[in-house]
mmCIF file of C-alpha atoms in Angstrom:
data_model
loop_
_atom_site.group_PDB
_atom_site.id
_atom_site.type_symbol
_atom_site.label_atom_id
_atom_site.label_comp_id
_atom_site.label_asym_id
_atom_site.label_seq_id
_atom_site.Cartn_x
_atom_site.Cartn_y
_atom_site.Cartn_z
ATOM 1 C CA UNK A 1 0.000 0.000 0.000
ATOM 2 C CA UNK A 2 1.328 3.437 -0.919
ATOM 3 C CA UNK A 3 1.409 6.422 1.401
ATOM 4 C CA UNK A 4 0.244 10.018 1.170
ATOM 5 C CA UNK A 5 1.624 13.458 1.944
ATOM 6 C CA UNK A 6 0.663 17.088 2.324
ATOM 7 C CA UNK A 7 1.679 18.930 -0.825
ATOM 8 C CA UNK A 8 0.633 22.439 0.185
ATOM 9 C CA UNK A 9 -1.666 24.385 2.487
ATOM 10 C CA UNK A 10 -3.600 27.641 2.277
ATOM 11 C CA UNK A 11 -6.001 29.729 4.333
ATOM 12 C CA UNK A 12 -8.524 32.534 4.045
ATOM 13 C CA UNK A 13 -10.242 34.906 6.461
ATOM 14 C CA UNK A 14 -12.879 37.585 5.805
ATOM 15 C CA UNK A 15 -11.654 41.175 5.785
ATOM 16 C CA UNK A 16 -13.807 42.441 8.653
ATOM 17 C CA UNK A 17 -12.088 42.268 12.055
ATOM 18 C CA UNK A 18 -14.026 42.369 15.321
ATOM 19 C CA UNK A 19 -11.996 43.434 18.351
ATOM 20 C CA UNK A 20 -12.682 42.874 22.021
ATOM 21 C CA UNK A 21 -13.469 46.570 22.298
ATOM 22 C CA UNK A 22 -16.090 46.153 19.581
ATOM 23 C CA UNK A 23 -17.677 43.309 21.530
ATOM 24 C CA UNK A 24 -17.756 45.441 24.665
ATOM 25 C CA UNK A 25 -20.256 47.662 22.844
ATOM 26 C CA UNK A 26 -22.563 44.672 22.281
ATOM 27 C CA UNK A 27 -22.454 42.822 25.609
ATOM 28 C CA UNK A 28 -21.220 43.336 29.146
ATOM 29 C CA UNK A 29 -17.559 42.467 28.649
ATOM 30 C CA UNK A 30 -14.132 44.051 28.213
ATOM 31 C CA UNK A 31 -10.801 43.394 26.576
ATOM 32 C CA UNK A 32 -9.331 42.452 29.967
ATOM 33 C CA UNK A 33 -12.180 40.021 30.717
ATOM 34 C CA UNK A 34 -11.894 38.253 27.353
ATOM 35 C CA UNK A 35 -8.094 38.203 27.173
ATOM 36 C CA UNK A 36 -7.661 36.863 30.696
ATOM 37 C CA UNK A 37 -10.203 34.073 30.254
ATOM 38 C CA UNK A 38 -9.713 32.841 26.683
ATOM 39 C CA UNK A 39 -6.694 34.731 25.309
ATOM 40 C CA UNK A 40 -8.547 36.066 22.251
ATOM 41 C CA UNK A 41 -8.040 39.660 21.093
ATOM 42 C CA UNK A 42 -9.560 39.746 17.601
ATOM 43 C CA UNK A 43 -11.580 37.573 15.236
ATOM 44 C CA UNK A 44 -12.614 37.810 11.566
ATOM 45 C CA UNK A 45 -16.294 38.007 10.684
ATOM 46 C CA UNK A 46 -17.881 37.096 7.355
ATOM 47 C CA UNK A 47 -20.690 39.240 6.019
ATOM 48 C CA UNK A 48 -24.186 38.022 5.094
ATOM 49 C CA UNK A 49 -23.086 37.759 1.454
ATOM 50 C CA UNK A 50 -20.070 35.546 2.324
ATOM 51 C CA UNK A 51 -21.316 31.946 2.705
ATOM 52 C CA UNK A 52 -19.104 29.254 4.168
ATOM 53 C CA UNK A 53 -18.485 27.650 0.766
ATOM 54 C CA UNK A 54 -17.006 30.934 -0.466
ATOM 55 C CA UNK A 55 -14.551 30.970 2.451
ATOM 56 C CA UNK A 56 -13.691 27.335 1.696
ATOM 57 C CA UNK A 57 -13.165 27.992 -2.009
ATOM 58 C CA UNK A 58 -10.765 30.861 -1.335
ATOM 59 C CA UNK A 59 -8.651 28.673 0.971
ATOM 60 C CA UNK A 60 -8.763 25.796 -1.506
ATOM 61 C CA UNK A 61 -7.633 28.031 -4.358
ATOM 62 C CA UNK A 62 -4.658 29.216 -2.302
ATOM 63 C CA UNK A 63 -3.630 25.642 -1.456
ATOM 64 C CA UNK A 64 -3.852 24.661 -5.127
ATOM 65 C CA UNK A 65 -1.765 27.668 -6.162
ATOM 66 C CA UNK A 66 0.860 26.849 -3.523
ATOM 67 C CA UNK A 67 0.992 23.285 -4.852
ATOM 68 C CA UNK A 68 1.336 24.436 -8.463
ATOM 69 C CA UNK A 69 -1.817 22.527 -9.376
ATOM 70 C CA UNK A 70 -5.040 23.309 -11.197
ATOM 71 C CA UNK A 71 -8.576 22.377 -10.124
ATOM 72 C CA UNK A 72 -8.554 19.644 -12.767
ATOM 73 C CA UNK A 73 -5.780 17.854 -10.839
ATOM 74 C CA UNK A 74 -8.097 17.080 -7.893
ATOM 75 C CA UNK A 75 -9.998 13.789 -7.657
ATOM 76 C CA UNK A 76 -11.769 14.394 -4.337
ATOM 77 C CA UNK A 77 -12.988 17.486 -2.485
ATOM 78 C CA UNK A 78 -13.628 16.846 1.194
ATOM 79 C CA UNK A 79 -14.956 19.719 3.309
ATOM 80 C CA UNK A 80 -15.220 19.614 7.096
ATOM 81 C CA UNK A 81 -17.880 22.053 8.298
ATOM 82 C CA UNK A 82 -20.737 22.275 10.783
ATOM 83 C CA UNK A 83 -22.151 25.579 9.547
ATOM 84 C CA UNK A 84 -23.392 24.741 6.057
ATOM 85 C CA UNK A 85 -26.790 26.321 5.461
ATOM 86 C CA UNK A 86 -28.068 23.995 2.757
ATOM 87 C CA UNK A 87 -28.330 20.214 2.738
ATOM 88 C CA UNK A 88 -27.818 19.996 -1.024
ATOM 89 C CA UNK A 89 -25.740 20.826 -2.949
ATOM 90 C CA UNK A 90 -23.268 20.125 -0.183
ATOM 91 C CA UNK A 91 -20.423 22.490 0.618
ATOM 92 C CA UNK A 92 -17.840 20.413 -1.250
ATOM 93 C CA UNK A 93 -19.965 20.495 -4.413
ATOM 94 C CA UNK A 94 -20.333 24.262 -4.127
ATOM 95 C CA UNK A 95 -16.561 24.582 -3.689
ATOM 96 C CA UNK A 96 -15.960 22.428 -6.760
ATOM 97 C CA UNK A 97 -18.329 24.669 -8.725
ATOM 98 C CA UNK A 98 -16.657 27.861 -7.527
ATOM 99 C CA UNK A 99 -13.228 26.493 -8.477
ATOM 100 C CA UNK A 100 -14.390 25.276 -11.892
ATOM 101 C CA UNK A 101 -13.497 21.636 -11.282
ATOM 102 C CA UNK A 102 -14.332 18.805 -13.640
ATOM 103 C CA UNK A 103 -15.932 15.811 -11.936
ATOM 104 C CA UNK A 104 -14.368 15.227 -8.500
ATOM 105 C CA UNK A 105 -16.035 13.223 -5.764
ATOM 106 C CA UNK A 106 -17.533 15.728 -3.295
ATOM 107 C CA UNK A 107 -18.004 14.902 0.386
ATOM 108 C CA UNK A 108 -18.911 16.938 3.460
ATOM 109 C CA UNK A 109 -17.926 15.784 6.935
ATOM 110 C CA UNK A 110 -19.307 17.201 10.190
ATOM 111 C CA UNK A 111 -17.263 16.519 13.303
ATOM 112 C CA UNK A 112 -17.352 20.184 14.318
ATOM 113 C CA UNK A 113 -14.031 21.320 15.860
ATOM 114 C CA UNK A 114 -12.303 17.999 15.122
ATOM 115 C CA UNK A 115 -13.561 18.057 11.550
ATOM 116 C CA UNK A 116 -10.335 18.814 9.712
ATOM 117 C CA UNK A 117 -8.262 16.073 11.344
ATOM 118 C CA UNK A 118 -11.081 13.590 10.701
ATOM 119 C CA UNK A 119 -11.263 14.761 7.074
ATOM 120 C CA UNK A 120 -7.494 14.538 6.664
ATOM 121 C CA UNK A 121 -7.485 10.971 7.989
ATOM 122 C CA UNK A 122 -10.299 10.086 5.594
ATOM 123 C CA UNK A 123 -8.488 11.615 2.622
ATOM 124 C CA UNK A 124 -5.253 9.870 3.625
ATOM 125 C CA UNK A 125 -7.008 6.498 3.646
ATOM 126 C CA UNK A 126 -8.738 7.093 0.309
ATOM 127 C CA UNK A 127 -5.568 8.301 -1.401
ATOM 128 C CA UNK A 128 -3.408 5.500 0.024
ATOM 129 C CA UNK A 129 -5.796 2.822 -1.175
ATOM 130 C CA UNK A 130 -6.200 4.408 -4.588
ATOM 131 C CA UNK A 131 -9.916 5.086 -4.084
ATOM 132 C CA UNK A 132 -9.280 8.805 -4.581
ATOM 133 C CA UNK A 133 -6.814 8.065 -7.390
ATOM 134 C CA UNK A 134 -4.068 10.659 -6.866
ATOM 135 C CA UNK A 135 -5.087 13.850 -5.074
ATOM 136 C CA UNK A 136 -7.611 15.251 -2.610
ATOM 137 C CA UNK A 137 -8.375 18.810 -1.580
ATOM 138 C CA UNK A 138 -9.191 18.793 2.134
ATOM 139 C CA UNK A 139 -10.787 21.907 3.613
ATOM 140 C CA UNK A 140 -11.911 22.937 7.076
ATOM 141 C CA UNK A 141 -14.303 25.881 6.914
ATOM 142 C CA UNK A 142 -16.805 27.390 9.310
ATOM 143 C CA UNK A 143 -18.850 30.548 9.652
ATOM 144 C CA UNK A 144 -19.347 30.348 13.384
ATOM 145 C CA UNK A 145 -20.641 33.909 13.651
ATOM 146 C CA UNK A 146 -23.757 32.780 11.752
ATOM 147 C CA UNK A 147 -24.733 30.423 14.607
ATOM 148 C CA UNK A 148 -23.791 32.727 17.488
ATOM 149 C CA UNK A 149 -26.046 34.310 20.087
ATOM 150 C CA UNK A 150 -24.596 37.811 20.238
ATOM 151 C CA UNK A 151 -26.296 38.462 23.585
ATOM 152 C CA UNK A 152 -24.450 35.582 25.291
ATOM 153 C CA UNK A 153 -21.072 36.870 26.410
ATOM 154 C CA UNK A 154 -19.851 33.377 27.330
ATOM 155 C CA UNK A 155 -19.903 32.275 23.675
ATOM 156 C CA UNK A 156 -19.976 35.358 21.424
ATOM 157 C CA UNK A 157 -16.469 36.380 22.535
ATOM 158 C CA UNK A 158 -15.057 33.054 21.309
ATOM 159 C CA UNK A 159 -15.978 32.720 17.672
ATOM 160 C CA UNK A 160 -14.575 33.745 14.300
ATOM 161 C CA UNK A 161 -14.915 32.761 10.657
ATOM 162 C CA UNK A 162 -12.399 31.343 8.205
ATOM 163 C CA UNK A 163 -11.138 28.397 6.206
ATOM 164 C CA UNK A 164 -7.969 26.377 5.797
ATOM 165 C CA UNK A 165 -7.076 23.849 3.135
ATOM 166 C CA UNK A 166 -4.533 21.186 2.281
ATOM 167 C CA UNK A 167 -3.712 19.232 -0.857
ATOM 168 C CA UNK A 168 -3.132 15.534 -0.152
ATOM 169 C CA UNK A 169 -1.264 13.490 -2.739
ATOM 170 C CA UNK A 170 -0.173 9.867 -3.096
ATOM 171 C CA UNK A 171 3.479 9.252 -2.237
ATOM 172 C CA UNK A 172 5.876 6.359 -1.804
ATOM 173 C CA UNK A 173 6.342 7.230 1.865
ATOM 174 C CA UNK A 174 3.604 7.592 4.478
ATOM 175 C CA UNK A 175 4.115 11.241 5.437
ATOM 176 C CA UNK A 176 0.702 11.529 7.060
ATOM 177 C CA UNK A 177 0.825 9.409 10.189
ATOM 178 C CA UNK A 178 -1.831 7.035 11.530
ATOM 179 C CA UNK A 179 -4.863 8.722 13.014
ATOM 180 C CA UNK A 180 -6.036 8.182 16.566
ATOM 181 C CA UNK A 181 -9.653 9.228 16.968
ATOM 182 C CA UNK A 182 -12.648 8.738 19.205
ATOM 183 C CA UNK A 183 -15.364 10.501 21.159
ATOM 184 C CA UNK A 184 -17.222 10.686 24.470
ATOM 185 C CA UNK A 185 -20.840 10.234 23.313
ATOM 186 C CA UNK A 186 -22.390 10.636 26.755
ATOM 187 C CA UNK A 187 -20.871 14.140 26.972
ATOM 188 C CA UNK A 188 -21.908 15.256 23.503
ATOM 189 C CA UNK A 189 -24.187 17.859 25.084
ATOM 190 C CA UNK A 190 -21.144 19.834 26.279
ATOM 191 C CA UNK A 191 -20.718 21.497 22.858
ATOM 192 C CA UNK A 192 -23.792 22.028 20.706
ATOM 193 C CA UNK A 193 -25.023 23.753 17.571
ATOM 194 C CA UNK A 194 -28.717 22.971 17.627
ATOM 195 C CA UNK A 195 -32.204 24.368 17.359
ATOM 196 C CA UNK A 196 -34.084 26.293 14.663
ATOM 197 C CA UNK A 197 -32.331 28.513 13.864
ATOM 198 C CA UNK A 198 -29.212 26.681 15.089
ATOM 199 C CA UNK A 199 -27.252 28.329 17.906
ATOM 200 C CA UNK A 200 -23.808 27.512 19.324
ATOM 201 C CA UNK A 201 -23.718 26.717 23.051
ATOM 202 C CA UNK A 202 -21.260 24.970 25.316
ATOM 203 C CA UNK A 203 -20.539 24.002 28.904
ATOM 204 C CA UNK A 204 -17.190 25.737 29.163
ATOM 205 C CA UNK A 205 -15.944 24.270 32.426
ATOM 206 C CA UNK A 206 -16.786 20.706 31.360
ATOM 207 C CA UNK A 207 -14.916 21.156 28.086
ATOM 208 C CA UNK A 208 -11.932 22.713 29.869
ATOM 209 C CA UNK A 209 -11.631 19.874 32.395
ATOM 210 C CA UNK A 210 -12.019 17.196 29.721
ATOM 211 C CA UNK A 211 -9.518 18.774 27.343
ATOM 212 C CA UNK A 212 -6.812 19.532 29.889
ATOM 213 C CA UNK A 213 -6.968 16.172 31.671
ATOM 214 C CA UNK A 214 -7.997 13.586 29.059
ATOM 215 C CA UNK A 215 -6.400 14.785 25.847
ATOM 216 C CA UNK A 216 -2.638 15.036 26.612
ATOM 217 C CA UNK A 217 -2.116 11.250 26.992
ATOM 218 C CA UNK A 218 -4.123 10.646 23.806
ATOM 219 C CA UNK A 219 -1.945 13.143 21.946
ATOM 220 C CA UNK A 220 1.165 11.346 23.184
ATOM 221 C CA UNK A 221 -0.283 8.106 21.795
ATOM 222 C CA UNK A 222 -0.629 9.829 18.420
ATOM 223 C CA UNK A 223 3.117 10.487 18.502
ATOM 224 C CA UNK A 224 3.798 6.851 19.409
ATOM 225 C CA UNK A 225 1.748 5.678 16.433
ATOM 226 C CA UNK A 226 3.914 7.862 14.213
ATOM 227 C CA UNK A 227 7.083 6.383 15.713
ATOM 228 C CA UNK A 228 8.083 9.635 17.410
ATOM 229 C CA UNK A 229 8.311 11.136 20.873
ATOM 230 C CA UNK A 230 6.804 14.521 21.758
ATOM 231 C CA UNK A 231 10.345 15.876 21.961
ATOM 232 C CA UNK A 232 10.766 15.121 18.230
ATOM 233 C CA UNK A 233 7.947 17.435 17.191
ATOM 234 C CA UNK A 234 8.762 20.689 15.410
ATOM 235 C CA UNK A 235 5.271 22.094 15.957
ATOM 236 C CA UNK A 236 2.008 21.378 17.733
ATOM 237 C CA UNK A 237 -1.212 22.605 16.139
ATOM 238 C CA UNK A 238 -4.135 21.983 18.459
ATOM 239 C CA UNK A 239 -7.709 23.057 17.799
ATOM 240 C CA UNK A 240 -7.687 26.777 18.464
ATOM 241 C CA UNK A 241 -10.484 26.780 21.022
ATOM 242 C CA UNK A 242 -9.119 28.847 23.868
ATOM 243 C CA UNK A 243 -5.567 29.857 24.755
ATOM 244 C CA UNK A 244 -6.198 28.721 28.339
ATOM 245 C CA UNK A 245 -6.761 25.205 26.970
ATOM 246 C CA UNK A 246 -4.063 25.206 24.283
ATOM 247 C CA UNK A 247 -1.176 26.164 26.566
ATOM 248 C CA UNK A 248 -1.689 23.596 29.374
ATOM 249 C CA UNK A 249 -2.501 20.792 26.917
ATOM 250 C CA UNK A 250 0.629 21.540 24.865
ATOM 251 C CA UNK A 251 2.717 21.627 28.039
ATOM 252 C CA UNK A 252 1.340 18.295 29.271
ATOM 253 C CA UNK A 253 2.033 16.649 25.906
ATOM 254 C CA UNK A 254 5.730 17.343 26.507
ATOM 255 C CA UNK A 255 6.620 18.840 23.124
ATOM 256 C CA UNK A 256 9.403 20.909 24.621
ATOM 257 C CA UNK A 257 11.104 21.735 21.318
ATOM 258 C CA UNK A 258 7.963 22.550 19.347
ATOM 259 C CA UNK A 259 6.436 25.757 18.085
ATOM 260 C CA UNK A 260 2.949 25.977 19.590
ATOM 261 C CA UNK A 261 0.283 27.435 17.294
ATOM 262 C CA UNK A 262 -1.559 30.313 19.000
ATOM 263 C CA UNK A 263 -3.632 31.624 16.116
ATOM 264 C CA UNK A 264 -6.649 31.729 18.435
ATOM 265 C CA UNK A 265 -5.360 35.087 19.722
ATOM 266 C CA UNK A 266 -6.069 36.842 16.426
ATOM 267 C CA UNK A 267 -8.657 34.512 14.888
ATOM 268 C CA UNK A 268 -10.807 33.193 17.734
ATOM 269 C CA UNK A 269 -12.398 29.756 17.593
ATOM 270 C CA UNK A 270 -13.081 28.957 13.931
ATOM 271 C CA UNK A 271 -14.100 25.333 14.563
ATOM 272 C CA UNK A 272 -13.056 23.043 11.674
ATOM 273 C CA UNK A 273 -11.033 25.853 10.089
ATOM 274 C CA UNK A 274 -8.783 26.406 13.080
ATOM 275 C CA UNK A 275 -6.157 23.686 12.564
ATOM 276 C CA UNK A 276 -5.522 24.064 8.817
ATOM 277 C CA UNK A 277 -5.589 27.843 9.141
ATOM 278 C CA UNK A 278 -3.062 27.834 11.989
ATOM 279 C CA UNK A 279 -0.853 25.336 10.129
ATOM 280 C CA UNK A 280 -0.959 27.418 6.954
ATOM 281 C CA UNK A 281 0.114 30.522 8.860
ATOM 282 C CA UNK A 282 3.077 28.713 10.443
ATOM 283 C CA UNK A 283 4.172 27.586 6.977
ATOM 284 C CA UNK A 284 3.616 31.046 5.479
ATOM 285 C CA UNK A 285 5.717 32.714 8.186
ATOM 286 C CA UNK A 286 8.503 30.155 7.818
ATOM 287 C CA UNK A 287 8.235 28.996 11.432
ATOM 288 C CA UNK A 288 8.365 25.355 10.312
ATOM 289 C CA UNK A 289 10.297 23.836 7.419
ATOM 290 C CA UNK A 290 9.518 21.237 4.793
ATOM 291 C CA UNK A 291 9.711 17.759 6.298
ATOM 292 C CA UNK A 292 9.284 18.896 9.903
ATOM 293 C CA UNK A 293 7.060 16.618 12.018
ATOM 294 C CA UNK A 294 3.911 18.432 13.150
ATOM 295 C CA UNK A 295 1.239 17.151 15.512
ATOM 296 C CA UNK A 296 -2.292 18.071 14.426
ATOM 297 C CA UNK A 297 -4.911 17.422 17.096
ATOM 298 C CA UNK A 298 -8.570 18.403 16.851
ATOM 299 C CA UNK A 299 -11.092 18.189 19.671
ATOM 300 C CA UNK A 300 -14.382 19.664 20.787
ATOM 301 C CA UNK A 301 -17.843 19.284 19.254
ATOM 302 C CA UNK A 302 -19.470 15.910 20.088
ATOM 303 C CA UNK A 303 -16.513 15.704 22.492
ATOM 304 C CA UNK A 304 -14.782 14.085 19.533
ATOM 305 C CA UNK A 305 -11.048 14.066 18.932
ATOM 306 C CA UNK A 306 -8.673 13.074 16.148
ATOM 307 C CA UNK A 307 -4.953 13.547 15.684
ATOM 308 C CA UNK A 308 -2.079 12.603 13.452
ATOM 309 C CA UNK A 309 1.540 13.589 12.895
ATOM 310 C CA UNK A 310 2.206 15.006 9.441
ATOM 311 C CA UNK A 311 5.332 16.144 7.673
ATOM 312 C CA UNK A 312 5.258 19.825 6.835
ATOM 313 C CA UNK A 313 4.831 20.486 3.089
#
């Protein structure tokens, strides 16, 4: 069986920036309150005329350009999102249309905040087995501000919009490591997007305790599956939920030599977009080099998790 690799990554965020000071005009909060509790200072907000598939298509186009590929080179489009408005056409089909693709397979996947790492594992399996032929475009995209209660200061300060993408290609070596994934079904109520219209809600303390105590040993197992130790990692890209979760989890993993992605500070929680967007920014800034081992680890909605070690494109 052949392997697969990341060829290139890309990201996109809407132009409008919402600061903590802006939020203080909407709800009873302040920059100090938000920064001290979740570490977020700004977030990007899509307008009513910017649907989630548009965000996804922009990120996908950037990943294709970075890879030196055209839309015709892609056999599968796989989009992780939990904020699609329509049931059909799905988001992946809309992305394929926007990019002018030929006839790729188009799949959506909803595992909320762990969506991208689930989608990447799925694409890796399909490419390795030849089911996806040669290449897949994997995108995490969410418009969380569209499902936000802007009167609830416990959640509205968290969210942002954006998309991140990666091109996955068949290779002789397995440069995308084995996935370790799972969930805690009985605690699925802790993070929700439900109702009509759908609204994001969460039990913050439950999520914090679960993430900071249960996830570090799982993340270390991900490294073991890849044949590495945490000390070998060049970077750790966790779901960008909350800086007060990211920092203790990264510390407990033991990746003492790694760059820790902290994109949450300027982007907020962008759900499925957060990991590919943060990874793309690290690559763009030159903070990690081609071939570097990077731990990707998504967690959150459904109290699901998924992680793998990849080699930086």
